[in-house]
Amino acid sequence: MKGLLVAGAGGHGKVVADTASETGRWDAIAFIDDRFESLRKMIKYPVLGKLDDAPGFLGEYKDLVVAIGDNLIRVKLLKNFSDVGFNLPFIVHPTAYVSRDAIIEPGCVIFAQAAVNAGSRIGFGSIINTGSTVDHDCFLGEGVHLSPGVHLAGEVNVGDYSWLGIASSVIQRVSIGRDVIVGAGTVVVRDILDDVTVVGVPGRVIKKSD
Ligand SMILES: CC(C)(COP(=O)(O)OP(=O)(O)OC[C@H]1O[C@@H](n2cnc3c(N)ncnc32)[C@H](O)[C@@H]1OP(=O)(O)O)[C@@H](O)C(=O)NCCC(=O)NCCS
């Protein structure tokens, strides 16, 4: 049997499981989540146990995806699960377009109606959410999250762990640093340094993190 474990049974986890199911690549899909006891009977797919129980399911579930929104935690867990022997596939919804000339690293999920164009690279454990587009020659670091309806023009760089809010967009050849938050609906027209929150049209920095 070819099984997929989805770590994290929240809203994002449900979409990841549904996306995986639509691909037809797995015979069985199940969740693990630390809220195991309360979730067990609530969702469409079985919840087998807590995150620490994962190695016990390696016989039937060799593939694993982490469906946790926090970018740092998602990447850390993916690396831990890889160390104990899980394969980390990337998962692409059948209605998404991914160029054959794009690189998608392990642990990524690409949801319905998204597109990744030629020459782009999506880093380890990144999320390309529903209807987001990544144009040609973009470079996304690890643990990036493009929320639904984000649009990146060509040759955009996004640093590790950055989160772009719903319906934000970035013009061509702009670099966004690491650990950046881009607010919903923001239009980024200039390079953005690390560790800041940017909002508005055009995007302006409103916060710096420590
Ligand atoms: C950017 C964001 C993270 C800021 O959250 P926050 O740190 O809690 O900031 P606050 O809500 O305190 O807002 C600070 C100021 O920025 C403004 N602001 C916040 N988000 C903004 C946005 N997206 N566009 C324009 N202005 C925004 C607020 O109005 C406030 O202005 P004020 O000081 O004049 O009152 C949040 O507003 C946001 O846009 N999140 C994206 C949500 C999303 O995309 N979810 C999809 C999940 S898949």
PDB file of N, CA, C and O and ligand atoms in Angstrom, residues 12 129 145-148 150 163-168 181-186 197-201 204 206-207, ligand 1:
ATOM      1  N   HIS A  12      -5.649  24.124   6.865  1.00  0.00           N
ATOM      2  CA  HIS A  12      -4.645  23.924   5.817  1.00  0.00           C
ATOM      3  C   HIS A  12      -4.451  22.427   5.553  1.00  0.00           C
ATOM      4  O   HIS A  12      -4.348  21.995   4.397  1.00  0.00           O
ATOM      5  N   ASN A 129      -0.328  28.649  -2.515  1.00  0.00           N
ATOM      6  CA  ASN A 129      -1.737  28.442  -2.181  1.00  0.00           C
ATOM      7  C   ASN A 129      -2.642  28.667  -3.396  1.00  0.00           C
ATOM      8  O   ASN A 129      -2.195  29.105  -4.462  1.00  0.00           O
ATOM      9  N   HIS A 145       5.515  30.978   2.166  1.00  0.00           N
ATOM     10  CA  HIS A 145       4.085  30.738   1.951  1.00  0.00           C
ATOM     11  C   HIS A 145       3.511  31.871   1.093  1.00  0.00           C
ATOM     12  O   HIS A 145       3.505  33.028   1.516  1.00  0.00           O
ATOM     13  N   LEU A 146       3.030  31.514  -0.098  1.00  0.00           N
ATOM     14  CA  LEU A 146       2.247  32.449  -0.904  1.00  0.00           C
ATOM     15  C   LEU A 146       0.788  32.123  -0.634  1.00  0.00           C
ATOM     16  O   LEU A 146       0.296  31.052  -1.005  1.00  0.00           O
ATOM     17  N   SER A 147       0.070  33.033   0.019  1.00  0.00           N
ATOM     18  CA  SER A 147      -1.350  32.817   0.346  1.00  0.00           C
ATOM     19  C   SER A 147      -2.185  32.790  -0.941  1.00  0.00           C
ATOM     20  O   SER A 147      -1.666  33.077  -2.024  1.00  0.00           O
ATOM     21  N   PRO A 148      -3.485  32.515  -0.822  1.00  0.00           N
ATOM     22  CA  PRO A 148      -4.300  32.461  -2.041  1.00  0.00           C
ATOM     23  C   PRO A 148      -4.231  33.773  -2.837  1.00  0.00           C
ATOM     24  O   PRO A 148      -4.251  34.872  -2.268  1.00  0.00           O
ATOM     25  N   VAL A 150      -1.883  35.232  -4.637  1.00  0.00           N
ATOM     26  CA  VAL A 150      -0.663  36.061  -4.702  1.00  0.00           C
ATOM     27  C   VAL A 150      -0.104  35.968  -6.124  1.00  0.00           C
ATOM     28  O   VAL A 150      -0.158  34.912  -6.753  1.00  0.00           O
ATOM     29  N   TRP A 163       6.192  35.231   4.381  1.00  0.00           N
ATOM     30  CA  TRP A 163       4.766  34.940   4.185  1.00  0.00           C
ATOM     31  C   TRP A 163       4.134  36.101   3.430  1.00  0.00           C
ATOM     32  O   TRP A 163       4.183  37.242   3.912  1.00  0.00           O
ATOM     33  N   LEU A 164       3.571  35.815   2.262  1.00  0.00           N
ATOM     34  CA  LEU A 164       2.904  36.855   1.483  1.00  0.00           C
ATOM     35  C   LEU A 164       1.409  36.670   1.638  1.00  0.00           C
ATOM     36  O   LEU A 164       0.850  35.603   1.316  1.00  0.00           O
ATOM     37  N   GLY A 165       0.718  37.715   2.127  1.00  0.00           N
ATOM     38  CA  GLY A 165      -0.710  37.627   2.439  1.00  0.00           C
ATOM     39  C   GLY A 165      -1.576  37.572   1.196  1.00  0.00           C
ATOM     40  O   GLY A 165      -1.138  37.876   0.074  1.00  0.00           O
ATOM     41  N   ILE A 166      -2.821  37.241   1.443  1.00  0.00           N
ATOM     42  CA  ILE A 166      -3.778  36.986   0.370  1.00  0.00           C
ATOM     43  C   ILE A 166      -3.846  38.171  -0.609  1.00  0.00           C
ATOM     44  O   ILE A 166      -3.861  39.334  -0.207  1.00  0.00           O
ATOM     45  N   ALA A 167      -3.809  37.840  -1.901  1.00  0.00           N
ATOM     46  CA  ALA A 167      -3.972  38.813  -2.996  1.00  0.00           C
ATOM     47  C   ALA A 167      -2.891  39.888  -3.052  1.00  0.00           C
ATOM     48  O   ALA A 167      -3.103  40.942  -3.641  1.00  0.00           O
ATOM     49  N   SER A 168      -1.733  39.634  -2.458  1.00  0.00           N
ATOM     50  CA  SER A 168      -0.629  40.585  -2.619  1.00  0.00           C
ATOM     51  C   SER A 168       0.076  40.299  -3.947  1.00  0.00           C
ATOM     52  O   SER A 168      -0.075  39.220  -4.520  1.00  0.00           O
ATOM     53  N   ILE A 181       6.841  39.633   6.361  1.00  0.00           N
ATOM     54  CA  ILE A 181       5.389  39.462   6.220  1.00  0.00           C
ATOM     55  C   ILE A 181       4.894  40.535   5.259  1.00  0.00           C
ATOM     56  O   ILE A 181       5.162  41.730   5.467  1.00  0.00           O
ATOM     57  N   VAL A 182       4.195  40.104   4.226  1.00  0.00           N
ATOM     58  CA  VAL A 182       3.599  41.043   3.269  1.00  0.00           C
ATOM     59  C   VAL A 182       2.088  40.984   3.495  1.00  0.00           C
ATOM     60  O   VAL A 182       1.474  39.919   3.382  1.00  0.00           O
ATOM     61  N   GLY A 183       1.483  42.126   3.843  1.00  0.00           N
ATOM     62  CA  GLY A 183       0.065  42.147   4.201  1.00  0.00           C
ATOM     63  C   GLY A 183      -0.848  41.842   3.021  1.00  0.00           C
ATOM     64  O   GLY A 183      -0.459  41.968   1.850  1.00  0.00           O
ATOM     65  N   ALA A 184      -2.084  41.495   3.350  1.00  0.00           N
ATOM     66  CA  ALA A 184      -3.098  41.210   2.332  1.00  0.00           C
ATOM     67  C   ALA A 184      -3.219  42.399   1.378  1.00  0.00           C
ATOM     68  O   ALA A 184      -3.248  43.555   1.812  1.00  0.00           O
ATOM     69  N   GLY A 185      -3.266  42.126   0.094  1.00  0.00           N
ATOM     70  CA  GLY A 185      -3.517  43.158  -0.905  1.00  0.00           C
ATOM     71  C   GLY A 185      -2.367  44.116  -1.170  1.00  0.00           C
ATOM     72  O   GLY A 185      -2.507  45.054  -1.970  1.00  0.00           O
ATOM     73  N   THR A 186      -1.225  43.878  -0.559  1.00  0.00           N
ATOM     74  CA  THR A 186      -0.064  44.777  -0.745  1.00  0.00           C
ATOM     75  C   THR A 186       0.501  44.645  -2.163  1.00  0.00           C
ATOM     76  O   THR A 186       0.475  43.562  -2.751  1.00  0.00           O
ATOM     77  N   THR A 197       7.498  43.819   8.342  1.00  0.00           N
ATOM     78  CA  THR A 197       6.134  43.675   7.828  1.00  0.00           C
ATOM     79  C   THR A 197       5.866  44.840   6.881  1.00  0.00           C
ATOM     80  O   THR A 197       6.166  45.994   7.218  1.00  0.00           O
ATOM     81  N   VAL A 198       5.324  44.519   5.726  1.00  0.00           N
ATOM     82  CA  VAL A 198       5.082  45.521   4.681  1.00  0.00           C
ATOM     83  C   VAL A 198       3.607  45.501   4.338  1.00  0.00           C
ATOM     84  O   VAL A 198       3.030  44.418   4.145  1.00  0.00           O
ATOM     85  N   VAL A 199       2.960  46.668   4.245  1.00  0.00           N
ATOM     86  CA  VAL A 199       1.536  46.696   3.838  1.00  0.00           C
ATOM     87  C   VAL A 199       1.301  47.870   2.890  1.00  0.00           C
ATOM     88  O   VAL A 199       2.081  48.820   2.849  1.00  0.00           O
ATOM     89  N   GLY A 200       0.204  47.801   2.173  1.00  0.00           N
ATOM     90  CA  GLY A 200      -0.282  48.939   1.399  1.00  0.00           C
ATOM     91  C   GLY A 200       0.115  48.927  -0.064  1.00  0.00           C
ATOM     92  O   GLY A 200       0.805  48.039  -0.551  1.00  0.00           O
ATOM     93  N   VAL A 201      -0.380  49.964  -0.764  1.00  0.00           N
ATOM     94  CA  VAL A 201      -0.112  50.126  -2.197  1.00  0.00           C
ATOM     95  C   VAL A 201       0.412  51.552  -2.411  1.00  0.00           C
ATOM     96  O   VAL A 201      -0.351  52.503  -2.225  1.00  0.00           O
ATOM     97  N   ARG A 204       4.689  49.612   2.135  1.00  0.00           N
ATOM     98  CA  ARG A 204       5.590  50.367   3.028  1.00  0.00           C
ATOM     99  C   ARG A 204       5.797  49.560   4.313  1.00  0.00           C
ATOM    100  O   ARG A 204       4.889  48.837   4.746  1.00  0.00           O
ATOM    101  N   ILE A 206       5.811  48.704   8.039  1.00  0.00           N
ATOM    102  CA  ILE A 206       5.143  49.198   9.249  1.00  0.00           C
ATOM    103  C   ILE A 206       5.750  48.628  10.529  1.00  0.00           C
ATOM    104  O   ILE A 206       5.484  49.138  11.605  1.00  0.00           O
ATOM    105  N   LYS A 207       6.509  47.535  10.390  1.00  0.00           N
ATOM    106  CA  LYS A 207       7.068  46.922  11.616  1.00  0.00           C
ATOM    107  C   LYS A 207       8.386  46.256  11.288  1.00  0.00           C
ATOM    108  O   LYS A 207       8.545  45.703  10.197  1.00  0.00           O
TER     109      LYS A 207
HETATM  110  C1  LIG B   1      -0.055  42.516   7.653  1.00  0.00           C
HETATM  111  C2  LIG B   1      -0.750  41.856   8.827  1.00  0.00           C
HETATM  112  C3  LIG B   1      -0.040  40.524   9.155  1.00  0.00           C
HETATM  113  C4  LIG B   1      -0.562  42.839   9.986  1.00  0.00           C
HETATM  114  O1  LIG B   1      -1.108  42.318  11.131  1.00  0.00           O
HETATM  115  P1  LIG B   1      -0.714  43.018  12.535  1.00  0.00           P
HETATM  116  O2  LIG B   1       0.775  42.879  12.715  1.00  0.00           O
HETATM  117  O3  LIG B   1      -1.596  42.411  13.567  1.00  0.00           O
HETATM  118  O4  LIG B   1      -0.987  44.558  12.297  1.00  0.00           O
HETATM  119  P2  LIG B   1      -2.222  45.455  12.769  1.00  0.00           P
HETATM  120  O5  LIG B   1      -3.520  44.752  12.483  1.00  0.00           O
HETATM  121  O6  LIG B   1      -1.925  45.893  14.152  1.00  0.00           O
HETATM  122  O7  LIG B   1      -2.131  46.698  11.778  1.00  0.00           O
HETATM  123  C5  LIG B   1      -1.132  47.691  11.885  1.00  0.00           C
HETATM  124  C6  LIG B   1      -1.494  48.815  10.922  1.00  0.00           C
HETATM  125  O8  LIG B   1      -1.333  48.344   9.572  1.00  0.00           O
HETATM  126  C7  LIG B   1      -2.590  48.419   8.874  1.00  0.00           C
HETATM  127  N1  LIG B   1      -2.704  47.202   8.065  1.00  0.00           N
HETATM  128  C8  LIG B   1      -2.670  45.922   8.513  1.00  0.00           C
HETATM  129  N2  LIG B   1      -2.757  45.072   7.467  1.00  0.00           N
HETATM  130  C9  LIG B   1      -2.866  45.839   6.363  1.00  0.00           C
HETATM  131  C10 LIG B   1      -2.994  45.509   4.985  1.00  0.00           C
HETATM  132  N3  LIG B   1      -3.028  44.243   4.581  1.00  0.00           N
HETATM  133  N4  LIG B   1      -3.053  46.534   4.100  1.00  0.00           N
HETATM  134  C11 LIG B   1      -3.012  47.828   4.526  1.00  0.00           C
HETATM  135  N5  LIG B   1      -2.894  48.186   5.825  1.00  0.00           N
HETATM  136  C12 LIG B   1      -2.819  47.198   6.727  1.00  0.00           C
HETATM  137  C13 LIG B   1      -3.660  48.492   9.954  1.00  0.00           C
HETATM  138  O9  LIG B   1      -4.824  49.118   9.466  1.00  0.00           O
HETATM  139  C14 LIG B   1      -2.948  49.278  11.021  1.00  0.00           C
HETATM  140  O10 LIG B   1      -2.947  50.643  10.643  1.00  0.00           O
HETATM  141  P3  LIG B   1      -3.108  51.804  11.772  1.00  0.00           P
HETATM  142  O11 LIG B   1      -1.897  51.665  12.660  1.00  0.00           O
HETATM  143  O12 LIG B   1      -3.121  53.055  10.944  1.00  0.00           O
HETATM  144  O13 LIG B   1      -4.373  51.519  12.479  1.00  0.00           O
HETATM  145  C15 LIG B   1      -2.260  41.522   8.568  1.00  0.00           C
HETATM  146  O14 LIG B   1      -3.052  42.684   8.621  1.00  0.00           O
HETATM  147  C16 LIG B   1      -2.463  40.881   7.200  1.00  0.00           C
HETATM  148  O15 LIG B   1      -2.626  41.539   6.161  1.00  0.00           O
HETATM  149  N6  LIG B   1      -2.452  39.521   7.206  1.00  0.00           N
HETATM  150  C17 LIG B   1      -2.606  38.720   6.005  1.00  0.00           C
HETATM  151  C18 LIG B   1      -3.724  37.691   6.226  1.00  0.00           C
HETATM  152  C19 LIG B   1      -3.803  36.690   5.104  1.00  0.00           C
HETATM  153  O16 LIG B   1      -3.373  36.931   3.999  1.00  0.00           O
HETATM  154  N7  LIG B   1      -4.335  35.521   5.404  1.00  0.00           N
HETATM  155  C20 LIG B   1      -4.366  34.426   4.427  1.00  0.00           C
HETATM  156  C21 LIG B   1      -3.962  33.153   5.111  1.00  0.00           C
HETATM  157  S1  LIG B   1      -3.825  31.828   3.976  1.00  0.00           S
END
